[in-house]
PDB file of C-alpha atoms and ligand atoms in Angstrom:
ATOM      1  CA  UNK A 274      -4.090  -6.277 -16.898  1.00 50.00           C
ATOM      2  CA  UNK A 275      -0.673  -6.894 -17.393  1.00 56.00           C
ATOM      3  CA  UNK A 276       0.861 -10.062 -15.854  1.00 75.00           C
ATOM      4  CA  UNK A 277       1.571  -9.571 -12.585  1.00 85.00           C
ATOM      5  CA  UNK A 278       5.167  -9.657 -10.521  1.00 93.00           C
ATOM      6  CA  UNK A 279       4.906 -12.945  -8.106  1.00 95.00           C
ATOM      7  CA  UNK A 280       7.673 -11.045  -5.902  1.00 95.00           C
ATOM      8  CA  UNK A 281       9.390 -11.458  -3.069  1.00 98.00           C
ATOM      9  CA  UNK A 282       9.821  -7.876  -2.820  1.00 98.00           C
ATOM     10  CA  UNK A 283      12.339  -6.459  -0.695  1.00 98.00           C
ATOM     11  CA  UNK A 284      12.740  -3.236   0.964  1.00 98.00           C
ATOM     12  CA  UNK A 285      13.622  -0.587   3.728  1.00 98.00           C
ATOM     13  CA  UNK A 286      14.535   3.294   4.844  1.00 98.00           C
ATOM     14  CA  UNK A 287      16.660   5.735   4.318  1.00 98.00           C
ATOM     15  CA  UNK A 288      19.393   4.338   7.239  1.00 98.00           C
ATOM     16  CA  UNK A 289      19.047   0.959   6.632  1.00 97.00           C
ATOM     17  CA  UNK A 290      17.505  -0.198   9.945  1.00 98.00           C
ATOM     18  CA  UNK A 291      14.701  -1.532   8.704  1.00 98.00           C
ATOM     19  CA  UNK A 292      14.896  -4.166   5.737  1.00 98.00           C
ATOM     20  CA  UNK A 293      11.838  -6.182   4.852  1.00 98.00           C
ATOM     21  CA  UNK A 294      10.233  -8.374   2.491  1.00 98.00           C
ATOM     22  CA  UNK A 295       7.091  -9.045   0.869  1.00 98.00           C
ATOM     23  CA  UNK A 296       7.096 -12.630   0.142  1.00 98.00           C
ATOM     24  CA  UNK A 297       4.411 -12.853  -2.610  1.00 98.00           C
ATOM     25  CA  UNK A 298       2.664 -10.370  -5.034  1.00 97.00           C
ATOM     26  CA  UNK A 299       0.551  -7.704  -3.338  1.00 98.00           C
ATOM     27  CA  UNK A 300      -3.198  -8.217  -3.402  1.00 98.00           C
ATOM     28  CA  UNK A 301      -3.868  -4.801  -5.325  1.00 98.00           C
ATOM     29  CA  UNK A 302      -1.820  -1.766  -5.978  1.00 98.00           C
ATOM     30  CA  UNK A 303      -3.500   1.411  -4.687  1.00 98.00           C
ATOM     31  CA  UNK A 304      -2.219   4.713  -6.406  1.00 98.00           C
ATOM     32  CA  UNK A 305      -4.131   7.391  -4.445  1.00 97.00           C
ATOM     33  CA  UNK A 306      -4.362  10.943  -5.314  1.00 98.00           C
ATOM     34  CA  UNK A 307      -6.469  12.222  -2.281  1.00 97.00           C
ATOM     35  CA  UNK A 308      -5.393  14.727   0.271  1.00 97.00           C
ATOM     36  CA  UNK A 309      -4.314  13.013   3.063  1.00 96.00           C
ATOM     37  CA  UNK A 310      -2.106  11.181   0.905  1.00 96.00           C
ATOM     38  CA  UNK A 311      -0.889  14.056  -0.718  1.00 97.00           C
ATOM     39  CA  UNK A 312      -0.134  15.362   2.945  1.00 97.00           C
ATOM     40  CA  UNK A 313       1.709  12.594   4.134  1.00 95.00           C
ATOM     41  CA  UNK A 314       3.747  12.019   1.145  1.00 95.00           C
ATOM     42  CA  UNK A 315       4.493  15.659   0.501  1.00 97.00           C
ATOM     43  CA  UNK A 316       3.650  15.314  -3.055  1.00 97.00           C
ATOM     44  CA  UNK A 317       0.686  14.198  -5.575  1.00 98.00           C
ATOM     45  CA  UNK A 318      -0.120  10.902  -5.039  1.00 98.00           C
ATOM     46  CA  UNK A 319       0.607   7.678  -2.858  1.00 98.00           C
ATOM     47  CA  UNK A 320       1.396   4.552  -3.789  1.00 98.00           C
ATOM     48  CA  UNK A 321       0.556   1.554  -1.480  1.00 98.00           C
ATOM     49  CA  UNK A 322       0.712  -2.279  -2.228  1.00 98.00           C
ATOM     50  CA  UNK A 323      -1.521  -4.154  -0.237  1.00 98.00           C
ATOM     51  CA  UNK A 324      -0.846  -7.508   1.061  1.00 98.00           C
ATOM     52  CA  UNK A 325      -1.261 -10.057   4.144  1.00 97.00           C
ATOM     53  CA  UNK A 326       0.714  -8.712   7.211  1.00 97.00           C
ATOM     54  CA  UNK A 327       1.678 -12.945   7.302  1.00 97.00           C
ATOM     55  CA  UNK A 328       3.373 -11.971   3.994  1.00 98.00           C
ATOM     56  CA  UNK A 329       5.166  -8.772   5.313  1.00 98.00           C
ATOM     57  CA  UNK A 330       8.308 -10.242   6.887  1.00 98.00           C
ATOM     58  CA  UNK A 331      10.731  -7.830   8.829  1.00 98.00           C
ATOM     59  CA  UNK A 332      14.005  -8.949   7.819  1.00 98.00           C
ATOM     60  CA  UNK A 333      15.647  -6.179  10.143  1.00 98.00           C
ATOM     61  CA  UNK A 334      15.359  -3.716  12.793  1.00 98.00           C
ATOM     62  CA  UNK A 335      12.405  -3.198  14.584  1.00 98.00           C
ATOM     63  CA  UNK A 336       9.043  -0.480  13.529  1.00 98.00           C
ATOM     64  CA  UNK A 337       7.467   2.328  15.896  1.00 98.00           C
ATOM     65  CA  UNK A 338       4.150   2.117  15.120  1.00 97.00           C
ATOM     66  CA  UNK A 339       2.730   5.632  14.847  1.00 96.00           C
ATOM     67  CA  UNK A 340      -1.145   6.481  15.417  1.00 95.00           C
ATOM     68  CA  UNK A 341      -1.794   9.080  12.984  1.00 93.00           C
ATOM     69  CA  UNK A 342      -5.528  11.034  11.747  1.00 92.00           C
ATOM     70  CA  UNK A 343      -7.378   9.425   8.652  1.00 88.00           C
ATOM     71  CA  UNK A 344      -9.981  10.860   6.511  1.00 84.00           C
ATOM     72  CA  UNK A 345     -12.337   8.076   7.862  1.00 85.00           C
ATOM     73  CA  UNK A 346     -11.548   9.393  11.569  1.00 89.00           C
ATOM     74  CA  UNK A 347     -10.669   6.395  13.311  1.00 90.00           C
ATOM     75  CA  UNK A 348      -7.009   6.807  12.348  1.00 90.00           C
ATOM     76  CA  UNK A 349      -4.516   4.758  10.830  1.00 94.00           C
ATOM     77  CA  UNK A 350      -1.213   2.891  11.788  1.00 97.00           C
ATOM     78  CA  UNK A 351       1.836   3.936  10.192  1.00 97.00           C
ATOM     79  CA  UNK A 352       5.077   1.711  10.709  1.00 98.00           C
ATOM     80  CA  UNK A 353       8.288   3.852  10.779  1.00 98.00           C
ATOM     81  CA  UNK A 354      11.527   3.419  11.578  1.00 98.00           C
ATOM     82  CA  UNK A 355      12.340   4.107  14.784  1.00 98.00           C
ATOM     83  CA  UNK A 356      15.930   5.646  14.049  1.00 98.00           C
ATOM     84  CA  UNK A 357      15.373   7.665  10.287  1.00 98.00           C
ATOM     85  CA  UNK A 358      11.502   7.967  11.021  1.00 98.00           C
ATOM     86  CA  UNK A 359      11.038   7.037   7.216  1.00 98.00           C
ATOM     87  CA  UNK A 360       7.276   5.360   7.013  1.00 98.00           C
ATOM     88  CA  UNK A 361       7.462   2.158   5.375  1.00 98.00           C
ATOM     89  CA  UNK A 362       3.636   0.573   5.464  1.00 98.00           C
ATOM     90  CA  UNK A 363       0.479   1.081   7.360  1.00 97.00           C
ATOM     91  CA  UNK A 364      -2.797  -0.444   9.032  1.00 96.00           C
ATOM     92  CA  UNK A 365      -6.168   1.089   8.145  1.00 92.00           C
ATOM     93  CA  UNK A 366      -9.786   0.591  10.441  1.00 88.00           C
ATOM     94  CA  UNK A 367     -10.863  -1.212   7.846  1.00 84.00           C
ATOM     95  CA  UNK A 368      -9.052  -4.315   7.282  1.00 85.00           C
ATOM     96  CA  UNK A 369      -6.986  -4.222  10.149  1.00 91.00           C
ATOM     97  CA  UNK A 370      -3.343  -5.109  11.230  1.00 95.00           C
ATOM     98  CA  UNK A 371      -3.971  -8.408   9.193  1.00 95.00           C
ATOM     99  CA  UNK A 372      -3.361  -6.162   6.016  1.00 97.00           C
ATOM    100  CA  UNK A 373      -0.331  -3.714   5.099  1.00 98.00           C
ATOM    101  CA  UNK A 374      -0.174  -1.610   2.801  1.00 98.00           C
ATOM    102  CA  UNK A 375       3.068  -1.123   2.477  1.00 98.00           C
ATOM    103  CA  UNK A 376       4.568   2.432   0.048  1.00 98.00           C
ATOM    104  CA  UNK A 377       5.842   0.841  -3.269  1.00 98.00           C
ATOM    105  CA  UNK A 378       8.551   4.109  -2.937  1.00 98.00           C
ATOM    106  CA  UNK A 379      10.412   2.158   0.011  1.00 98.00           C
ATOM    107  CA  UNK A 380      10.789  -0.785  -2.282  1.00 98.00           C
ATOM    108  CA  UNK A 381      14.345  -1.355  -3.656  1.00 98.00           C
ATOM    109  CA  UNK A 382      13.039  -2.178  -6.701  1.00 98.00           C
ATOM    110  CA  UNK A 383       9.605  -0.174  -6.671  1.00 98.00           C
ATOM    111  CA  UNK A 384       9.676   0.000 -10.745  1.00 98.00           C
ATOM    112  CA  UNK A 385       8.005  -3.398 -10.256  1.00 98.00           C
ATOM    113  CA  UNK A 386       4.820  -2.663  -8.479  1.00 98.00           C
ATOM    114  CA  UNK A 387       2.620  -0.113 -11.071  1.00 97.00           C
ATOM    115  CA  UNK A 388      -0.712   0.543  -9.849  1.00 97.00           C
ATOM    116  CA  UNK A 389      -4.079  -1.564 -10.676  1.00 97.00           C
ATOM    117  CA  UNK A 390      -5.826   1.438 -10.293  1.00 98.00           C
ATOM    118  CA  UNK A 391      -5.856   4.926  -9.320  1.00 98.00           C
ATOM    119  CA  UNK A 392      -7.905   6.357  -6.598  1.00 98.00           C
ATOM    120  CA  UNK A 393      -9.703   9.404  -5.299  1.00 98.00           C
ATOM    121  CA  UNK A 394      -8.666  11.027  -9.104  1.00 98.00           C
ATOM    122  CA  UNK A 395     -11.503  13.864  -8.087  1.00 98.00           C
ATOM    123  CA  UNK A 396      -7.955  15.873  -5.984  1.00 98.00           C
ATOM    124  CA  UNK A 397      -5.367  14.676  -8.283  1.00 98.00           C
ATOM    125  CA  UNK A 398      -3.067  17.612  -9.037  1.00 98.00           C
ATOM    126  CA  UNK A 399      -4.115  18.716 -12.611  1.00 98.00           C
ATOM    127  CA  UNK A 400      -0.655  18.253 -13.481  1.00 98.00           C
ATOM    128  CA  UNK A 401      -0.539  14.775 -12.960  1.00 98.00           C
ATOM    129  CA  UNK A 402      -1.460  12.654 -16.288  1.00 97.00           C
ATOM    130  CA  UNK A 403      -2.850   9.252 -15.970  1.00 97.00           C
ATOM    131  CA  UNK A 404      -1.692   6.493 -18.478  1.00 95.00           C
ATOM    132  CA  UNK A 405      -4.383   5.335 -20.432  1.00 94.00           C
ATOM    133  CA  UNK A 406      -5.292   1.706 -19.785  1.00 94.00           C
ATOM    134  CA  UNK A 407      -5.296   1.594 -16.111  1.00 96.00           C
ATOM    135  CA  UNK A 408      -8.642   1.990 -13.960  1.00 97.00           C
ATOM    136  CA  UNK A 409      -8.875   5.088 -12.692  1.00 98.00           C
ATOM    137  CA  UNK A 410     -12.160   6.048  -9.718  1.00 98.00           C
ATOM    138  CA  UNK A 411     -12.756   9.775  -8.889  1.00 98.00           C
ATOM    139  CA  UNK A 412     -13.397   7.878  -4.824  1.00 97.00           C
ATOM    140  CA  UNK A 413     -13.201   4.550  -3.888  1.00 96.00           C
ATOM    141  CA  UNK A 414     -14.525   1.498  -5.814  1.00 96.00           C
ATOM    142  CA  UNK A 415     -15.723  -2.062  -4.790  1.00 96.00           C
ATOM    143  CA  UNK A 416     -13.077  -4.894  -4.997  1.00 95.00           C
ATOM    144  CA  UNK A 417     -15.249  -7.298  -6.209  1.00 95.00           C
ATOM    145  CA  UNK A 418     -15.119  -5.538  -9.667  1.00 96.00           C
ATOM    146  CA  UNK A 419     -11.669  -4.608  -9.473  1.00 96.00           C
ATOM    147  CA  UNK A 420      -9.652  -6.986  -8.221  1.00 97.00           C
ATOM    148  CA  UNK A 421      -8.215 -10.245  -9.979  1.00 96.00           C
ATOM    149  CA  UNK A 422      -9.924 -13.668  -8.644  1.00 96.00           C
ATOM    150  CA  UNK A 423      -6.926 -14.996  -7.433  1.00 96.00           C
ATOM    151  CA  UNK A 424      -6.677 -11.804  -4.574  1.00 97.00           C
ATOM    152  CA  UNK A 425     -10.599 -12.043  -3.887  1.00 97.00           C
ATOM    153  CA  UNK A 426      -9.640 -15.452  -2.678  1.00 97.00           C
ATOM    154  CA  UNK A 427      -6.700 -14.263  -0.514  1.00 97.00           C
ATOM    155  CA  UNK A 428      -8.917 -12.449   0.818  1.00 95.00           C
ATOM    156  CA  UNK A 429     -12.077 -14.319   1.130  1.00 95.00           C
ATOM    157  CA  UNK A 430      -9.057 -16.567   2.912  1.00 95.00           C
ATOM    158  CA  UNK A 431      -8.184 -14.023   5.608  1.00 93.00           C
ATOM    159  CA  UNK A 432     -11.432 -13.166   6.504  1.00 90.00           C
ATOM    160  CA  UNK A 433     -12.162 -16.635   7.203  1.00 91.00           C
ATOM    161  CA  UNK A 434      -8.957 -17.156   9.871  1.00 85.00           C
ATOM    162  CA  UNK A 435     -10.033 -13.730  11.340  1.00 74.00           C
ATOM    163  CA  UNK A 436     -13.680 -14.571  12.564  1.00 65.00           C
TER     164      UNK A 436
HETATM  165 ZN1   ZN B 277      15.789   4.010   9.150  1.00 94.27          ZN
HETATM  166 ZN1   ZN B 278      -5.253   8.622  -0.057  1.00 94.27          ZN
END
């Protein structure tokens, strides 16, 4: 894997509103091609950085958070703005509000953020052409093989304030 960008990263909407910043690298960057994502983004694929909501900082404005379906069913959180309605990050049942993953496209500099891996690659659009030399998983995959060391222990860190 190539070395990765320590950050901050800012970033916002369309109107300006909103400005944030994510103070440190993501854990993982998620490139998913499954439907839902291709729904919400209105095009092939979504890109989402995850990271620690305690590393999300809202430098500006203020976020509607907007309930909205998932494939899983129990529905996930999507931050917009509350003027431009642009989304900006969201919570998933799984992890929780204590993780963001916020859309690399909102990024001013979203260049910096390629994917780890690509996701649900079993409803990519055919037109889409993965680069060789990054992980690719027709679903979902287990972290624990994917993921560099130093974001298993951010995580195994979280989990341990949450409970
Ligand atoms: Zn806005
Ligand atoms: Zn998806």
């Amino acid at each position: 894997m190539a070395t990765r960008d320590p950050g901050p990263f800012d970033g916002g909407c369309d109107c300006r509103h909103v400005r944030y910043r994510m103070t440190t690298a993501p854990l993982f960057v998620h490139c998913c091609h499954c439907r839902w994502c291709q729904r919400e983004t209105g095009a092939s694929f979504a890109l989402n950085a995850m990271i620690e909501s305690d590393r999300l900082q809202l430098l500006h404005g203020d976020i509607d958070m907007v309930l909205t379906p998932s494939e899983s069913g129990k529905g996930q959180k999507i931050a917009r703005c509350p003027k431009c309605r642009l989304a900006l990050w969201s919570h998933y049942s799984g992890a929780g509000d204590a993780v963001s993953f916020v859309r690399v496209g909102t990024l001013d500099e979203p260049d910096r953020l390629p994917p780890d891996i690509h996701i649900f690659t079993a409803s990519k659009q055919p037109w889409v052409v993965l680069p060789p030399g990054v992980p690719a998983v027709p679903e979902y995959y287990k972290s624990a093989e994917r993921w560099p060391k130093e974001s298993l222990d951010r995580r195994a860190a979280l989990l341990a304030r949450k409970s």
